[in-house]
Amino acid sequence: MVQINENYLLLKSNYIFAEIDNRVEKYEKENPDAEIIRMGIGDVTKPLTKAVIDGFKQGVDEMGHAETFKGYGPYRGYDFLIEEIIKNDYTPLGIQLDSEEVFVSDGAKPDTGNIQEIFGMDNVVAVTDPVYPVYVESNIMAGRGGQMGEDGRYQGLVYLPCTKENDFIPELPKTPVDLIYLCYPNNPTGTVLTKEQLAKWVEYARENKSIILFDAAYEAYIQEDNIPHSIYEIEGAKEVAIEFRSFSKNAGFTGTRCAYTIVPKELMGFDTSGNSYSLNELWFRRLTTKFNGVSYPVQAAAKAIYSAEGQEEIKELVSYYMKNAAIIRESLAELGLNIYGGINSPYIWVKTPNNMDSWEFFDLLLNKAHVVGTPGVGFGPSGEGYFRITAFNTLENTKEAMDRISGLSF
Ligand code: MLT
């Protein structure tokens, strides 16, 4: 008789965005005339840019000719893309990377979900709360999180609350932790850490021999100075941090799939006898068994992001969405709502009015304005009483959604 991985039974609810889809689908069936505006999942709406499409098409054409056809690609990704990543995303920040430290992948979601596989089961895992659910749920599935307590927290994980009371700045853990997931600019709160604030985490990780799993998927949205685009801007971080980046949010690759992960060669983990091992080699070992890389045309499309034309185009994409973010911020502030984020991030984190809980506010917006957002509690217990709205819809829909919400009384 086949047995299941019972850790899956510890997951207390659906994946948040699947749950929202279910509820919205049900609502649409019951209200076929409702024109729903989706500002829930952080999915982009603008098409791929011209440079990217040209790169993509060229890649596809090459696959159709014997002289340029490609079979399996290099495990870490094609050098032509890795070189551009290093030259454009890291060298200008004063960060030196070796090409073997870059791993091209099909998304920051799979990489942040899979990375825990190279770490032992006894590691203590810390997450900010609220948090991108993938970090928590991948550890629960692996058996590292234990049962969920009455307070909505898995008992084996360490939660670092980020709320308006602490300006959304997580405190260092009170008990030692081994793996620390940080996402900045933050999903879901849209808040950021300054260099000094992030440096405290690097120092903590160095002192405690911990590893920081740093999700920088939204770095392109940083507008202000002194906000690090990469954790490696902090001295010593290459010894304690893995960084995840993505082309989804800056270049519209949510449906195209391309991202990359940096695993520095300095990074070490230990066996139970205290012998050290290269995490870069372990991650490489994992992916040679489980992954055959991102398709050639997609990597060719990603390379085109780094052309002069591509760089201009993605700047425009980011400013388009940031204009939406400003509209959302202004409209909700005029309604007297307390809002956070949306300045260095495409996410606006809203305190629900009148102590409504997150799902109540979700229902209110869906029923009365036909606008979908994400209930904050779906990101963790400290998200209760908050709500996330994304700036990734079109300008027209964003304005329309804000008009509809402005017509509500809370
Ligand atoms: C989100 O809405 O939090 C993101 O779109 C999820 C993701 O990138 O997987």
mmCIF file of C-alpha atoms in Angstrom, residues 17-199:
data_model
loop_
_atom_site.group_PDB
_atom_site.id
_atom_site.type_symbol
_atom_site.label_atom_id
_atom_site.label_comp_id
_atom_site.label_asym_id
_atom_site.label_seq_id
_atom_site.Cartn_x
_atom_site.Cartn_y
_atom_site.Cartn_z
ATOM 1 C CA PHE A 17 -3.104 32.172 -4.314
ATOM 2 C CA ALA A 18 -4.846 28.892 -5.169
ATOM 3 C CA GLU A 19 -7.337 29.602 -2.372
ATOM 4 C CA ILE A 20 -8.009 33.087 -3.750
ATOM 5 C CA ASP A 21 -8.536 31.643 -7.245
ATOM 6 C CA ASN A 22 -11.096 29.193 -5.832
ATOM 7 C CA ARG A 23 -13.004 31.933 -4.063
ATOM 8 C CA VAL A 24 -12.929 34.305 -7.027
ATOM 9 C CA GLU A 25 -14.014 31.549 -9.425
ATOM 10 C CA LYS A 26 -16.957 30.723 -7.163
ATOM 11 C CA TYR A 27 -17.888 34.405 -6.974
ATOM 12 C CA GLU A 28 -17.653 34.762 -10.763
ATOM 13 C CA LYS A 29 -19.940 31.769 -11.286
ATOM 14 C CA GLU A 30 -22.519 33.300 -8.966
ATOM 15 C CA ASN A 31 -22.061 36.811 -10.398
ATOM 16 C CA PRO A 32 -21.303 36.383 -14.101
ATOM 17 C CA ASP A 33 -21.691 40.111 -14.824
ATOM 18 C CA ALA A 34 -19.164 41.276 -12.247
ATOM 19 C CA GLU A 35 -16.080 42.778 -13.876
ATOM 20 C CA ILE A 36 -13.387 41.579 -11.559
ATOM 21 C CA ILE A 37 -10.090 43.443 -11.282
ATOM 22 C CA ARG A 38 -7.304 41.209 -10.003
ATOM 23 C CA MET A 39 -4.734 42.783 -7.714
ATOM 24 C CA GLY A 40 -4.044 39.662 -5.714
ATOM 25 C CA ILE A 41 -1.201 37.542 -7.052
ATOM 26 C CA GLY A 42 1.825 39.539 -8.156
ATOM 27 C CA ASP A 43 1.463 38.670 -11.807
ATOM 28 C CA VAL A 44 2.516 41.180 -14.433
ATOM 29 C CA THR A 45 0.170 42.463 -17.148
ATOM 30 C CA LYS A 46 2.492 44.218 -19.624
ATOM 31 C CA PRO A 47 3.736 42.053 -22.508
ATOM 32 C CA LEU A 48 7.354 41.066 -23.048
ATOM 33 C CA THR A 49 9.328 43.937 -24.543
ATOM 34 C CA LYS A 50 10.614 44.201 -28.105
ATOM 35 C CA ALA A 51 14.249 43.410 -27.298
ATOM 36 C CA VAL A 52 13.184 40.347 -25.326
ATOM 37 C CA ILE A 53 10.873 39.113 -28.085
ATOM 38 C CA ASP A 54 13.628 39.607 -30.672
ATOM 39 C CA GLY A 55 16.051 37.615 -28.503
ATOM 40 C CA PHE A 56 13.409 34.946 -27.949
ATOM 41 C CA LYS A 57 12.636 34.654 -31.693
ATOM 42 C CA GLN A 58 16.285 34.444 -32.561
ATOM 43 C CA GLY A 59 16.700 31.663 -30.011
ATOM 44 C CA VAL A 60 13.742 29.789 -31.492
ATOM 45 C CA ASP A 61 15.105 30.199 -35.044
ATOM 46 C CA GLU A 62 18.471 28.824 -33.985
ATOM 47 C CA MET A 63 16.743 25.733 -32.615
ATOM 48 C CA GLY A 64 15.333 25.098 -36.099
ATOM 49 C CA HIS A 65 18.668 24.841 -37.908
ATOM 50 C CA ALA A 66 21.135 21.961 -37.680
ATOM 51 C CA GLU A 67 24.137 24.339 -37.381
ATOM 52 C CA THR A 68 22.719 26.240 -34.416
ATOM 53 C CA PHE A 69 20.448 23.647 -32.819
ATOM 54 C CA LYS A 70 21.002 23.079 -29.072
ATOM 55 C CA GLY A 71 20.261 19.967 -27.057
ATOM 56 C CA TYR A 72 20.816 19.932 -23.308
ATOM 57 C CA GLY A 73 22.412 23.165 -22.182
ATOM 58 C CA PRO A 74 25.048 23.665 -19.468
ATOM 59 C CA TYR A 75 23.609 22.825 -16.034
ATOM 60 C CA ARG A 76 24.344 26.247 -14.593
ATOM 61 C CA GLY A 77 23.003 28.090 -17.634
ATOM 62 C CA TYR A 78 24.614 29.454 -20.787
ATOM 63 C CA ASP A 79 27.760 31.535 -20.319
ATOM 64 C CA PHE A 80 26.305 34.267 -22.546
ATOM 65 C CA LEU A 81 23.605 34.919 -19.929
ATOM 66 C CA ILE A 82 25.771 34.376 -16.850
ATOM 67 C CA GLU A 83 28.342 36.873 -18.156
ATOM 68 C CA GLU A 84 25.631 39.524 -18.628
ATOM 69 C CA ILE A 85 24.235 38.868 -15.152
ATOM 70 C CA ILE A 86 27.622 39.373 -13.523
ATOM 71 C CA LYS A 87 28.559 42.357 -15.680
ATOM 72 C CA ASN A 88 25.259 44.224 -15.265
ATOM 73 C CA ASP A 89 23.778 43.166 -11.943
ATOM 74 C CA TYR A 90 26.855 42.739 -9.739
ATOM 75 C CA THR A 91 30.003 44.428 -11.103
ATOM 76 C CA PRO A 92 28.433 47.931 -10.901
ATOM 77 C CA LEU A 93 27.710 47.250 -7.208
ATOM 78 C CA GLY A 94 31.374 46.409 -6.618
ATOM 79 C CA ILE A 95 30.574 42.709 -6.190
ATOM 80 C CA GLN A 96 32.946 40.165 -7.744
ATOM 81 C CA LEU A 97 31.346 36.885 -8.781
ATOM 82 C CA ASP A 98 32.775 33.812 -10.435
ATOM 83 C CA SER A 99 30.665 32.396 -13.279
ATOM 84 C CA GLU A 100 30.346 29.122 -11.334
ATOM 85 C CA GLU A 101 28.541 30.986 -8.570
ATOM 86 C CA VAL A 102 25.566 31.821 -10.822
ATOM 87 C CA PHE A 103 22.833 29.242 -11.405
ATOM 88 C CA VAL A 104 20.222 30.116 -14.048
ATOM 89 C CA SER A 105 16.856 28.599 -13.191
ATOM 90 C CA ASP A 106 13.168 28.607 -14.023
ATOM 91 C CA GLY A 107 12.164 30.816 -11.111
ATOM 92 C CA ALA A 108 12.894 32.226 -7.690
ATOM 93 C CA LYS A 109 9.841 30.319 -6.437
ATOM 94 C CA PRO A 110 11.239 26.860 -7.279
ATOM 95 C CA ASP A 111 14.717 27.849 -6.114
ATOM 96 C CA THR A 112 13.581 29.276 -2.769
ATOM 97 C CA GLY A 113 11.366 26.202 -2.377
ATOM 98 C CA ASN A 114 14.084 23.706 -3.299
ATOM 99 C CA ILE A 115 17.110 25.204 -1.587
ATOM 100 C CA GLN A 116 16.163 23.673 1.775
ATOM 101 C CA GLU A 117 16.936 20.219 0.315
ATOM 102 C CA ILE A 118 20.675 20.735 0.672
ATOM 103 C CA PHE A 119 20.336 21.478 4.396
ATOM 104 C CA GLY A 120 19.961 19.012 7.274
ATOM 105 C CA MET A 121 16.624 18.303 8.898
ATOM 106 C CA ASP A 122 17.711 19.562 12.313
ATOM 107 C CA ASN A 123 18.382 23.113 11.221
ATOM 108 C CA VAL A 124 16.260 25.716 12.950
ATOM 109 C CA VAL A 125 14.520 27.823 10.333
ATOM 110 C CA ALA A 126 13.551 31.460 10.885
ATOM 111 C CA VAL A 127 11.070 33.373 8.765
ATOM 112 C CA THR A 128 9.768 36.894 8.932
ATOM 113 C CA ASP A 129 6.039 37.014 9.610
ATOM 114 C CA PRO A 130 4.173 37.799 7.330
ATOM 115 C CA VAL A 131 6.197 35.891 4.750
ATOM 116 C CA TYR A 132 6.088 34.557 1.188
ATOM 117 C CA PRO A 133 4.456 31.176 1.941
ATOM 118 C CA VAL A 134 6.864 29.139 -0.196
ATOM 119 C CA TYR A 135 9.635 29.393 2.418
ATOM 120 C CA VAL A 136 7.408 28.031 5.174
ATOM 121 C CA GLU A 137 5.534 25.413 3.191
ATOM 122 C CA SER A 138 8.620 23.909 1.512
ATOM 123 C CA ASN A 139 10.093 23.336 4.968
ATOM 124 C CA ILE A 140 6.833 21.846 6.258
ATOM 125 C CA MET A 141 6.669 19.460 3.292
ATOM 126 C CA ALA A 142 10.237 18.401 4.058
ATOM 127 C CA GLY A 143 9.341 17.757 7.707
ATOM 128 C CA ARG A 144 11.205 20.621 9.285
ATOM 129 C CA GLY A 145 8.328 22.636 10.749
ATOM 130 C CA GLY A 146 6.242 20.352 12.962
ATOM 131 C CA GLN A 147 2.587 20.955 13.798
ATOM 132 C CA MET A 148 0.770 24.239 13.506
ATOM 133 C CA GLY A 149 -0.135 25.661 16.897
ATOM 134 C CA GLU A 150 -3.326 27.503 17.853
ATOM 135 C CA ASP A 151 -1.538 30.750 17.093
ATOM 136 C CA GLY A 152 -1.222 29.790 13.417
ATOM 137 C CA ARG A 153 2.521 29.190 13.709
ATOM 138 C CA TYR A 154 4.304 25.964 12.943
ATOM 139 C CA GLN A 155 5.905 24.993 16.216
ATOM 140 C CA GLY A 156 9.253 24.018 14.718
ATOM 141 C CA LEU A 157 9.832 27.359 12.985
ATOM 142 C CA VAL A 158 10.975 30.660 14.443
ATOM 143 C CA TYR A 159 8.742 33.575 13.435
ATOM 144 C CA LEU A 160 10.042 37.138 13.358
ATOM 145 C CA PRO A 161 7.000 39.433 13.423
ATOM 146 C CA CYS A 162 7.020 42.466 11.131
ATOM 147 C CA THR A 163 4.154 44.787 11.889
ATOM 148 C CA LYS A 164 3.524 48.512 12.074
ATOM 149 C CA GLU A 165 4.522 48.314 15.744
ATOM 150 C CA ASN A 166 8.142 47.581 14.793
ATOM 151 C CA ASP A 167 8.077 49.489 11.487
ATOM 152 C CA PHE A 168 8.189 46.124 9.719
ATOM 153 C CA ILE A 169 11.817 45.618 10.768
ATOM 154 C CA PRO A 170 12.390 42.085 12.052
ATOM 155 C CA GLU A 171 14.245 41.743 15.334
ATOM 156 C CA LEU A 172 17.193 39.378 15.508
ATOM 157 C CA PRO A 173 16.078 35.970 16.830
ATOM 158 C CA LYS A 174 16.236 35.507 20.597
ATOM 159 C CA THR A 175 17.267 31.872 20.238
ATOM 160 C CA PRO A 176 19.904 30.658 17.735
ATOM 161 C CA VAL A 177 18.671 29.859 14.241
ATOM 162 C CA ASP A 178 20.483 28.221 11.339
ATOM 163 C CA LEU A 179 18.577 29.172 8.208
ATOM 164 C CA ILE A 180 17.084 32.629 7.827
ATOM 165 C CA TYR A 181 14.773 33.580 4.961
ATOM 166 C CA LEU A 182 14.801 37.293 4.182
ATOM 167 C CA CYS A 183 13.010 38.900 1.244
ATOM 168 C CA TYR A 184 13.810 42.554 0.467
ATOM 169 C CA PRO A 185 12.117 44.581 -0.918
ATOM 170 C CA ASN A 186 9.683 42.546 1.066
ATOM 171 C CA ASN A 187 6.913 40.392 -0.219
ATOM 172 C CA PRO A 188 4.239 40.911 1.073
ATOM 173 C CA THR A 189 4.693 44.164 3.021
ATOM 174 C CA GLY A 190 6.560 46.113 0.327
ATOM 175 C CA THR A 191 8.915 47.460 3.004
ATOM 176 C CA VAL A 192 12.712 47.556 2.780
ATOM 177 C CA LEU A 193 15.813 47.292 4.966
ATOM 178 C CA THR A 194 18.606 49.839 4.777
ATOM 179 C CA LYS A 195 22.193 48.703 4.375
ATOM 180 C CA GLU A 196 22.774 49.173 8.099
ATOM 181 C CA GLN A 197 19.701 47.117 9.002
ATOM 182 C CA LEU A 198 20.687 44.299 6.648
ATOM 183 C CA ALA A 199 24.275 44.418 7.921
#
